PDB file of C-alpha atoms and ligand atoms in Angstrom:
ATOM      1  CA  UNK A 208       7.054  26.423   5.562  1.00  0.00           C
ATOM      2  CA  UNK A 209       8.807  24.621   2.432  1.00  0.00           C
ATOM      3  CA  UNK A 210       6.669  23.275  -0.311  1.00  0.00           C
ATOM      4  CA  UNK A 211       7.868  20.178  -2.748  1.00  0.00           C
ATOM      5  CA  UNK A 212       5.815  18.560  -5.209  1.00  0.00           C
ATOM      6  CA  UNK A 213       6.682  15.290  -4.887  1.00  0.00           C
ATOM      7  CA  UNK A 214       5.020  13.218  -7.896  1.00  0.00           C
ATOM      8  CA  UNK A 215       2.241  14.098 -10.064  1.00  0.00           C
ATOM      9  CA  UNK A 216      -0.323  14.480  -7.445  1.00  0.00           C
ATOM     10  CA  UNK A 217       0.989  14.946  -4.233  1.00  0.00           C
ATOM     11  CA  UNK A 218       3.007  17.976  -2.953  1.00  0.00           C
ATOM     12  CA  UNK A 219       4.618  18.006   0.944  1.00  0.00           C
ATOM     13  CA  UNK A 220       4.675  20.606   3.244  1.00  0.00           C
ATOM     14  CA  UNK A 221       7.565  20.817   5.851  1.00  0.00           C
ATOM     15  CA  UNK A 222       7.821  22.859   8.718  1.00  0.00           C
ATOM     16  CA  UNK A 223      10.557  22.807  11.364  1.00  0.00           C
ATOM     17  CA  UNK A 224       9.794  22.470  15.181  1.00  0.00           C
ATOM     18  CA  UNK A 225      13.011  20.633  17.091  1.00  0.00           C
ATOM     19  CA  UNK A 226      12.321  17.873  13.947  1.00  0.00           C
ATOM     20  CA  UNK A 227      10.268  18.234  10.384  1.00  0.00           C
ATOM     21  CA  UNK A 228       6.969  18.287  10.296  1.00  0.00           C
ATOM     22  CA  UNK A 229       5.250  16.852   7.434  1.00  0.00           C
ATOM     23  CA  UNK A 230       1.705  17.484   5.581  1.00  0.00           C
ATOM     24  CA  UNK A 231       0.821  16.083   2.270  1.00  0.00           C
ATOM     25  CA  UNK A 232      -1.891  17.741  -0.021  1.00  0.00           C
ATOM     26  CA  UNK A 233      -3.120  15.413  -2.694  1.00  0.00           C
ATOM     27  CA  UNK A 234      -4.669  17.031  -5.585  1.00  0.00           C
ATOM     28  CA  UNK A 235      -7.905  14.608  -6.608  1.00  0.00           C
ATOM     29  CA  UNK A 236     -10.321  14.808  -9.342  1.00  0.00           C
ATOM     30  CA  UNK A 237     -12.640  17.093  -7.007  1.00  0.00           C
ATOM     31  CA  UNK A 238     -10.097  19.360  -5.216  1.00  0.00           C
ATOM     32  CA  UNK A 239      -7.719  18.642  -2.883  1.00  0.00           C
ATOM     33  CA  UNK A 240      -6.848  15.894   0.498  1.00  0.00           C
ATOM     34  CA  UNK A 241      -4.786  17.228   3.247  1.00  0.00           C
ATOM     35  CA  UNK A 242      -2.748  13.634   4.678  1.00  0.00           C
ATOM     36  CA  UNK A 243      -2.092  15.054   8.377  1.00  0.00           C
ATOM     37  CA  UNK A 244      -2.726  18.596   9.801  1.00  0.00           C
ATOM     38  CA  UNK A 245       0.586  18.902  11.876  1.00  0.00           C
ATOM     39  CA  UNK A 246       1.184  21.651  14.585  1.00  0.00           C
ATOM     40  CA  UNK A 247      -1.182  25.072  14.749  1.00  0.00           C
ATOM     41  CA  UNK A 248       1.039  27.253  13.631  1.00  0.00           C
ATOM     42  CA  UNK A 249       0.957  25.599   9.986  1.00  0.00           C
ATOM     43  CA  UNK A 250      -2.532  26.050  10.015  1.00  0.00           C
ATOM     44  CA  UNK A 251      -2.412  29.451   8.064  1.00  0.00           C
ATOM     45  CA  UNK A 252       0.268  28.376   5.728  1.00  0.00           C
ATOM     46  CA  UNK A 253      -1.669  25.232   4.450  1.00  0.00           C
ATOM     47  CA  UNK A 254      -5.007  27.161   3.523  1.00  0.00           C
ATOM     48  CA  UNK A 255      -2.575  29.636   1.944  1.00  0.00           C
ATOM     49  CA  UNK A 256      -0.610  27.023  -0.158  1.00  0.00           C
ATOM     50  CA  UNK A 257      -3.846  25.127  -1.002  1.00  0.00           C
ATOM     51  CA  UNK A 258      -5.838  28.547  -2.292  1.00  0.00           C
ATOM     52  CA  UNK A 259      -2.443  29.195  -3.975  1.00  0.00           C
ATOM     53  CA  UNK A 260      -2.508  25.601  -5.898  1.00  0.00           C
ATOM     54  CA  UNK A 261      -5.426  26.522  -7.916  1.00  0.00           C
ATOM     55  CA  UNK A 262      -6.513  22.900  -7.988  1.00  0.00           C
ATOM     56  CA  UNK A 263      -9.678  22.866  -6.287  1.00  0.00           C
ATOM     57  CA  UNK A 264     -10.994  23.735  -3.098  1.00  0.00           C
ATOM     58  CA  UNK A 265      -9.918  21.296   0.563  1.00  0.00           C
ATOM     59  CA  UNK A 266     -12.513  18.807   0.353  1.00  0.00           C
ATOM     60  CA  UNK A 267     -11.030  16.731   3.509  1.00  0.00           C
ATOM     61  CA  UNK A 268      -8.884  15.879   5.763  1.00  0.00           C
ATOM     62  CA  UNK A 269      -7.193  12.484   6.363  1.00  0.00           C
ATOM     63  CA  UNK A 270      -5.360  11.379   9.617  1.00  0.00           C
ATOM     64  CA  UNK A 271      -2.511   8.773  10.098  1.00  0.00           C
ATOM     65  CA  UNK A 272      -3.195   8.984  13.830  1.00  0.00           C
ATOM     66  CA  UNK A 273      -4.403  11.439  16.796  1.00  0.00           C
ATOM     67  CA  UNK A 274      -0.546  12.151  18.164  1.00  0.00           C
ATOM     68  CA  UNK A 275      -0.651  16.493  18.516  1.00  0.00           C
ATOM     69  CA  UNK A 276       1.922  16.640  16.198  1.00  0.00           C
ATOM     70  CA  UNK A 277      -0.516  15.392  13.381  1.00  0.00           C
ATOM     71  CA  UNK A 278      -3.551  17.304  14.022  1.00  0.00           C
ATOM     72  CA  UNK A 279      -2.426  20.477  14.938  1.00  0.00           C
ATOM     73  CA  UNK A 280      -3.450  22.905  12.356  1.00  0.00           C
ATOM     74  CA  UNK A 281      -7.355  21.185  12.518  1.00  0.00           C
ATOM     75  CA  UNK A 282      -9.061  23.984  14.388  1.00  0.00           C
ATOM     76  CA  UNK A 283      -7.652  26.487  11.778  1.00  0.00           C
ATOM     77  CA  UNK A 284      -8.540  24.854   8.695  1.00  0.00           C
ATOM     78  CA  UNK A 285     -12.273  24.062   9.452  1.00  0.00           C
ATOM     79  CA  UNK A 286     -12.334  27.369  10.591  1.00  0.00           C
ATOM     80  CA  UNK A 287     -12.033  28.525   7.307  1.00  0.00           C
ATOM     81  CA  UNK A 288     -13.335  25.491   5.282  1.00  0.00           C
ATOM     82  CA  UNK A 289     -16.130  22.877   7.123  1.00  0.00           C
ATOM     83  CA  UNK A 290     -14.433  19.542   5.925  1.00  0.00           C
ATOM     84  CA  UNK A 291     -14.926  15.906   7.116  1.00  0.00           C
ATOM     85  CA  UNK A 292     -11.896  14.491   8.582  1.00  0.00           C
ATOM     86  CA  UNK A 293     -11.178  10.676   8.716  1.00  0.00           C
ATOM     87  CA  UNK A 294      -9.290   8.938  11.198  1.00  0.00           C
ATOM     88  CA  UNK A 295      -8.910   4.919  11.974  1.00  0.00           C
ATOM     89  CA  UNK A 296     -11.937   4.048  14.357  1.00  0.00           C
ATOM     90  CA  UNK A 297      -9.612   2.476  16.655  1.00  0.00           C
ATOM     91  CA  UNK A 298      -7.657   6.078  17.180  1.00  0.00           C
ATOM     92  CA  UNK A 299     -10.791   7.520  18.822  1.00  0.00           C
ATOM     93  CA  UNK A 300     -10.879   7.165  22.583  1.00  0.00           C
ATOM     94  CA  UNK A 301      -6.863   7.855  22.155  1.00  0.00           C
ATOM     95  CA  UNK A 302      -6.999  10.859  20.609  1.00  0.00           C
ATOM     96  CA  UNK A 303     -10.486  12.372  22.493  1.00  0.00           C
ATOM     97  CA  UNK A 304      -8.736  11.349  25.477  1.00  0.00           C
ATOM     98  CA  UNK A 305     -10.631   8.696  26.934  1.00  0.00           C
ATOM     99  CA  UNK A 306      -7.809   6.345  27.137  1.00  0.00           C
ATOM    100  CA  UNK A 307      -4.160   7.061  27.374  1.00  0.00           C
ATOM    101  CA  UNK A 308      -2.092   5.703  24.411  1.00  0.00           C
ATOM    102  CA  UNK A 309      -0.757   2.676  25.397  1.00  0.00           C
ATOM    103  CA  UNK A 310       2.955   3.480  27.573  1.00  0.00           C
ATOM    104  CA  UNK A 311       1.528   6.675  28.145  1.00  0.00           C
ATOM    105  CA  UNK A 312       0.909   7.550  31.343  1.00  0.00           C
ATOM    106  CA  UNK A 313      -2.055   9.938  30.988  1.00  0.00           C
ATOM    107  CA  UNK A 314      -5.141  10.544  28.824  1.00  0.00           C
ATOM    108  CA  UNK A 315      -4.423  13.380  26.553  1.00  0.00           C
ATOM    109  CA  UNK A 316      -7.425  14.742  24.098  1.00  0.00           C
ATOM    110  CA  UNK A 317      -5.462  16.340  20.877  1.00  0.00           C
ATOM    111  CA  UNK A 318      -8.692  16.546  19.196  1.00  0.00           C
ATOM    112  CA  UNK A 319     -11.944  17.667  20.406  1.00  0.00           C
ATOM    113  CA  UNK A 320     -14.924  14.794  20.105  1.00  0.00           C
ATOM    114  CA  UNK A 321     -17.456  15.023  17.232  1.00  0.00           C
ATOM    115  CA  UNK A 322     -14.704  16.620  14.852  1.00  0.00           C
ATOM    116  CA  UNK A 323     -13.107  13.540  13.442  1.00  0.00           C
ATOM    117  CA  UNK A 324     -14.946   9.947  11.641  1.00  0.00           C
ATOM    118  CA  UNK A 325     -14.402   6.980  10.740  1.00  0.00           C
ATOM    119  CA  UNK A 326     -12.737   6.097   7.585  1.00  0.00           C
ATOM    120  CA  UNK A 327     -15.246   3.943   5.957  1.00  0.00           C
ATOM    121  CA  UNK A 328     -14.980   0.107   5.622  1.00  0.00           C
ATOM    122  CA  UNK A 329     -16.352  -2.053   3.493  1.00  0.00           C
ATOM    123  CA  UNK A 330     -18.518  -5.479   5.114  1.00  0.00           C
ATOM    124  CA  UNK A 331     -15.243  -7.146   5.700  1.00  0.00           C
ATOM    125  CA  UNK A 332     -14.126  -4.137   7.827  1.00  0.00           C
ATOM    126  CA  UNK A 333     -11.585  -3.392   5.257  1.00  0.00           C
ATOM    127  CA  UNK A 334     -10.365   0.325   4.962  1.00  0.00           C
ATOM    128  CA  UNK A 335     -12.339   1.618   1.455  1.00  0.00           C
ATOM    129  CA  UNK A 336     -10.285   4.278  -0.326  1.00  0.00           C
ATOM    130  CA  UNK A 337     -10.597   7.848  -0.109  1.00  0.00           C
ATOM    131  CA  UNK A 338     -10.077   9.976  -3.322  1.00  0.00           C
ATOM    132  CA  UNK A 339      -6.780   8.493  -4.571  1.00  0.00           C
ATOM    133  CA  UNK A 340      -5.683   7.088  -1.800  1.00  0.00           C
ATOM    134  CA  UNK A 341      -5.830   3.665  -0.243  1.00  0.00           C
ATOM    135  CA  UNK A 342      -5.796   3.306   3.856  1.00  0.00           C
ATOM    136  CA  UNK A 343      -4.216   0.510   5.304  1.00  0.00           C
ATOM    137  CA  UNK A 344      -4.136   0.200   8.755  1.00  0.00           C
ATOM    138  CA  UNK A 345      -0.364  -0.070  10.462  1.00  0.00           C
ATOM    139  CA  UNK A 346      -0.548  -0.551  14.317  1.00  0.00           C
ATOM    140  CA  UNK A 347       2.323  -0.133  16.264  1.00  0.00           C
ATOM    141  CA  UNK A 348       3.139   3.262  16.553  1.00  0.00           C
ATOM    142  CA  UNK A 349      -0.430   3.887  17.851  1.00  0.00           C
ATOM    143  CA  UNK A 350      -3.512   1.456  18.035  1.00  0.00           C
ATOM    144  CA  UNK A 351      -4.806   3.118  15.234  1.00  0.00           C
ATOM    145  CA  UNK A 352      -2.356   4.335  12.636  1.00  0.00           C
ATOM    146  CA  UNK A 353      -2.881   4.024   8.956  1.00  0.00           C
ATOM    147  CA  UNK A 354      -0.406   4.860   6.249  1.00  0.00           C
ATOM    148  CA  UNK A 355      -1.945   5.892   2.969  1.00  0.00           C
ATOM    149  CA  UNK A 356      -0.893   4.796  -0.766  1.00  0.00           C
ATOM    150  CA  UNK A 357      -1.513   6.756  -3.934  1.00  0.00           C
ATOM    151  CA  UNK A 358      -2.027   3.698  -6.121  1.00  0.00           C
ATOM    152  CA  UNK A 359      -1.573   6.100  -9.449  1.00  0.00           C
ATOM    153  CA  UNK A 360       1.823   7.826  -8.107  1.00  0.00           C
ATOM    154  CA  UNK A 361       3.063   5.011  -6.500  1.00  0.00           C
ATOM    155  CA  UNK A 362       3.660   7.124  -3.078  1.00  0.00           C
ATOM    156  CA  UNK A 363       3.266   5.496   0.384  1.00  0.00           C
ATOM    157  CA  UNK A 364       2.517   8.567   2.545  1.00  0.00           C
ATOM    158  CA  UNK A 365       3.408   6.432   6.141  1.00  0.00           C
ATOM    159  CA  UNK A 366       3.031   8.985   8.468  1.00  0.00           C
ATOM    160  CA  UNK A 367       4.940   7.540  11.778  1.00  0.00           C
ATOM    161  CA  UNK A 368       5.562   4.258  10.607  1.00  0.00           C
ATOM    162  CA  UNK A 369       8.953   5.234   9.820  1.00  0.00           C
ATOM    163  CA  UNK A 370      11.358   8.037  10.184  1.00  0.00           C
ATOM    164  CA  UNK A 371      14.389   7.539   7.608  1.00  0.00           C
ATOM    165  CA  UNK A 372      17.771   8.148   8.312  1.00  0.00           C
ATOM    166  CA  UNK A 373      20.562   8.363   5.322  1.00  0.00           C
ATOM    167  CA  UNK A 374      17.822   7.495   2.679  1.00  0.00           C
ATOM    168  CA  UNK A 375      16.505   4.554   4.704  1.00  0.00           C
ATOM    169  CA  UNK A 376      13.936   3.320   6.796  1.00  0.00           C
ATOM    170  CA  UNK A 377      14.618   4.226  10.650  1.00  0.00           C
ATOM    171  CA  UNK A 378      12.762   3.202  13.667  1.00  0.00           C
ATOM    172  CA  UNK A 379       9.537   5.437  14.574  1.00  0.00           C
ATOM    173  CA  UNK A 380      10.512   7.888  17.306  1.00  0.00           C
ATOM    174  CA  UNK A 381      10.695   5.204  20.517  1.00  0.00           C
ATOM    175  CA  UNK A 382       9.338   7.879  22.908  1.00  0.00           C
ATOM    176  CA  UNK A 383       6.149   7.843  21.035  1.00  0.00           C
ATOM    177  CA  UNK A 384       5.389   4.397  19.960  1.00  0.00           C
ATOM    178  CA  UNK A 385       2.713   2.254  21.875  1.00  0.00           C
ATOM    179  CA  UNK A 386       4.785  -1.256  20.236  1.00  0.00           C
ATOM    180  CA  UNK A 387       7.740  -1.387  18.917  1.00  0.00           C
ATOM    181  CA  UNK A 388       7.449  -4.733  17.452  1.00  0.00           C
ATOM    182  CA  UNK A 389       4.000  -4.446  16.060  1.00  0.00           C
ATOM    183  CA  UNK A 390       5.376  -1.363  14.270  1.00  0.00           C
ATOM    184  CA  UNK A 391       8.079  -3.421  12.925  1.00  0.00           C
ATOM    185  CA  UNK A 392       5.149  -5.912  11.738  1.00  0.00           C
ATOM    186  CA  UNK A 393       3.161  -3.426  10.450  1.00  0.00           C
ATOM    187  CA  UNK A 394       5.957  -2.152   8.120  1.00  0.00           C
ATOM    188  CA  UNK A 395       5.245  -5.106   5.534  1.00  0.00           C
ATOM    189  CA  UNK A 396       3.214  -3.396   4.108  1.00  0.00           C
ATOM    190  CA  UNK A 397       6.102  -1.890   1.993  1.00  0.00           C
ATOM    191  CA  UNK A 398       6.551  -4.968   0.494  1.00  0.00           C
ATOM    192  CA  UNK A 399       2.853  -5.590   0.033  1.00  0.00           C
ATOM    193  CA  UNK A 400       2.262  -2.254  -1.975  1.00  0.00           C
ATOM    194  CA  UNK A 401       6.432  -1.443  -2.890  1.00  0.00           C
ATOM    195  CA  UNK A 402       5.894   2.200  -3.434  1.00  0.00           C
ATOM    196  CA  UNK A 403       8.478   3.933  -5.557  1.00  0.00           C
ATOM    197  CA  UNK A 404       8.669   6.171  -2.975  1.00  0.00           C
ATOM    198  CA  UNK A 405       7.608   5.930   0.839  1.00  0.00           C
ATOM    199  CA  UNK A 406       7.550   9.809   2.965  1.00  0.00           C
ATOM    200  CA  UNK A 407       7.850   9.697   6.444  1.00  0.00           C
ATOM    201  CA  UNK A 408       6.578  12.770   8.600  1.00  0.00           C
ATOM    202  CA  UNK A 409       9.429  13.078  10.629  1.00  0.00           C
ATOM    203  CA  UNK A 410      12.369  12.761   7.696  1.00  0.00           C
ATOM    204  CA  UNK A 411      13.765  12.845   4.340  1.00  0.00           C
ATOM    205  CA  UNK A 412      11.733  10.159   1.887  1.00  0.00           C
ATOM    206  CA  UNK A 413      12.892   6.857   0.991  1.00  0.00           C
ATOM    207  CA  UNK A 414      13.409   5.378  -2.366  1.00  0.00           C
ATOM    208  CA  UNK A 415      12.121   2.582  -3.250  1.00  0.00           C
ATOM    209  CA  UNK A 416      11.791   1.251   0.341  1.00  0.00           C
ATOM    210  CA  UNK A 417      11.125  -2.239  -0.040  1.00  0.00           C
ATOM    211  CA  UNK A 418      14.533  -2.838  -1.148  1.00  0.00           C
ATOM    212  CA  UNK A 419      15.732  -1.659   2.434  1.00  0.00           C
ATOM    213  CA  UNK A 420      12.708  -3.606   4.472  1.00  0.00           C
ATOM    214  CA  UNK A 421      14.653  -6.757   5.541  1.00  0.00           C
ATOM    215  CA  UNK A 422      18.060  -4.803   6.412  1.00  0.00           C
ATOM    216  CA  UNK A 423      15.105  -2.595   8.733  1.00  0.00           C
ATOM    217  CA  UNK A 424      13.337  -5.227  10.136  1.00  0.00           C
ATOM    218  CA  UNK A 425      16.162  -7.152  11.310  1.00  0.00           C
ATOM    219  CA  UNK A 426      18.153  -4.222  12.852  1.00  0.00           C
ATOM    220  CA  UNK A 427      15.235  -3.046  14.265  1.00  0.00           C
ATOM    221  CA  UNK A 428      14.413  -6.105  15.797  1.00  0.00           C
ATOM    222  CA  UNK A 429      17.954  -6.772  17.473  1.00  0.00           C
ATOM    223  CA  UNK A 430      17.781  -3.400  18.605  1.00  0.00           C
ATOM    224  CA  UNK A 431      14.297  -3.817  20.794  1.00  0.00           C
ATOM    225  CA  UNK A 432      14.734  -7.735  21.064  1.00  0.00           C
ATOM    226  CA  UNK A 433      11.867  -7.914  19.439  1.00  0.00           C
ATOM    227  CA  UNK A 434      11.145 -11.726  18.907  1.00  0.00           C
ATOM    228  CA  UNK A 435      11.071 -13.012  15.583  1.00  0.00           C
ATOM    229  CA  UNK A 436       8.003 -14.600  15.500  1.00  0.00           C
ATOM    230  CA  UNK A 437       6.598 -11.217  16.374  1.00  0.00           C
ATOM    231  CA  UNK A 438       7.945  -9.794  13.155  1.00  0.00           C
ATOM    232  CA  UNK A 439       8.425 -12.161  10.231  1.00  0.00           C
ATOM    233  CA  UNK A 440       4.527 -13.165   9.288  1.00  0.00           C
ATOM    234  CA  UNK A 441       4.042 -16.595   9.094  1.00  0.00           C
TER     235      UNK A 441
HETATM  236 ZN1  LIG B 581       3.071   9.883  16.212  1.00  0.00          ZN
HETATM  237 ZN1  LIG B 582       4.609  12.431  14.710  1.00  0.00          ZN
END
């Protein structure tokens, strides 16, 4: 596994497994977040870079969405350390398998029920931030996918929003998206927060990303005909 700190707070962790694999640990004022738990066999290698970091001890675990990719390593960790792990509400019956992710054919649990809450919201229903990090919620790629932005660092961890390809946004991995064009929607939010730097799991990161959002959007959108009312918000 290959370790990078990325900014001040936030280091990645990158495995390989037929793509990368990324896991962000963001060091907070009372130890440490883990953005994404991966595949099992990281599971070992995360507890061993966190112990390693000296910065506290895991005090939770935060999802961008239920696909097995991203919460691989779960069983491990709370193994080891009980922590609370957050996850969109609207993820749930996806990812306990009570409904099959939309263009999926099947139910598939990737985590087992009672291990994973709901990120807190405030009266509006509006995602309340956890440590150092702001949720926003980012449909598209799943029902339930959030992308999370260290306001302080000015990093958009955006989970499968995105890959990137030459330094740029890229298209989420097509096999694996519920909505193609509601991911395309979703990725405004670049140019809502512009983060200096934007890290995809699946890729190299992208600087400063909102410079490259209308080049994405459009070619994205000619590539899926996506209509453009069902990208540009009005
Ligand atoms: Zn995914
Ligand atoms: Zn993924």
């Amino acid at each position: 596994m290959k370790t990078k700190q990325i900014s001040e707070h936030i280091w990645s962790l990158r495995t390989w497994m037929v793509i990368p694999i990324h896991v962000w640990v963001v060091v907070e004022e009372d130890g440490v977040t883990l953005v994404d738990a991966g595949i099992s066999l990281m599971g070992k290698g995360i507890l061993n870079f966190i112990e390693n970091l000296q910065a506290g001890p895991l005090k939770r675990i935060v999802l961008t969405h239920g696909h097995s990719d991203h919460v691989g390593a779960i069983n491990t960790i709370l193994k080891e350390n009980s922590v609370p792990v957050f996850a969109h509400s609207i993820e749930f019956p996806y990812m306990e398998g009570e409904l099959a992710y939309p263009g999926r054919k099947k139910p598939a649990q990737s985590i087992e029920k009672n291990v994973a809450q709901p990120l807190n919201v405030d009266a509006n229903d509006s995602l309340l931030p956890i440590g150092g990090l702001t949720p926003y919620l980012t449909p598209g790629h799943s029902p339930g996918h959030v992308v999370y932005y260290h306001t302080k660092d000015q990093v958009l961890l955006a989970g499968d929003l995105f890959t990137s390809k030459n330094g740029k946004l890229h298209r989420p991995i097509p096999m694996f998206t519920s909505n193609m064009g509601e991911a395309v929607k979703s990725s405004e939010i670049v140019r809502q927060v512009k983060p200096k730097r934007l890290e995809v799991c699946h890729g190299n990161p992208v600087i400063n990303p909102a410079d490259h959002l209308d080049t994405y959007i459009r070619k994205t959108a000619e590539a899926y005909s996506i209509p453009e009312q069902n990208v540009f918000k009005g």
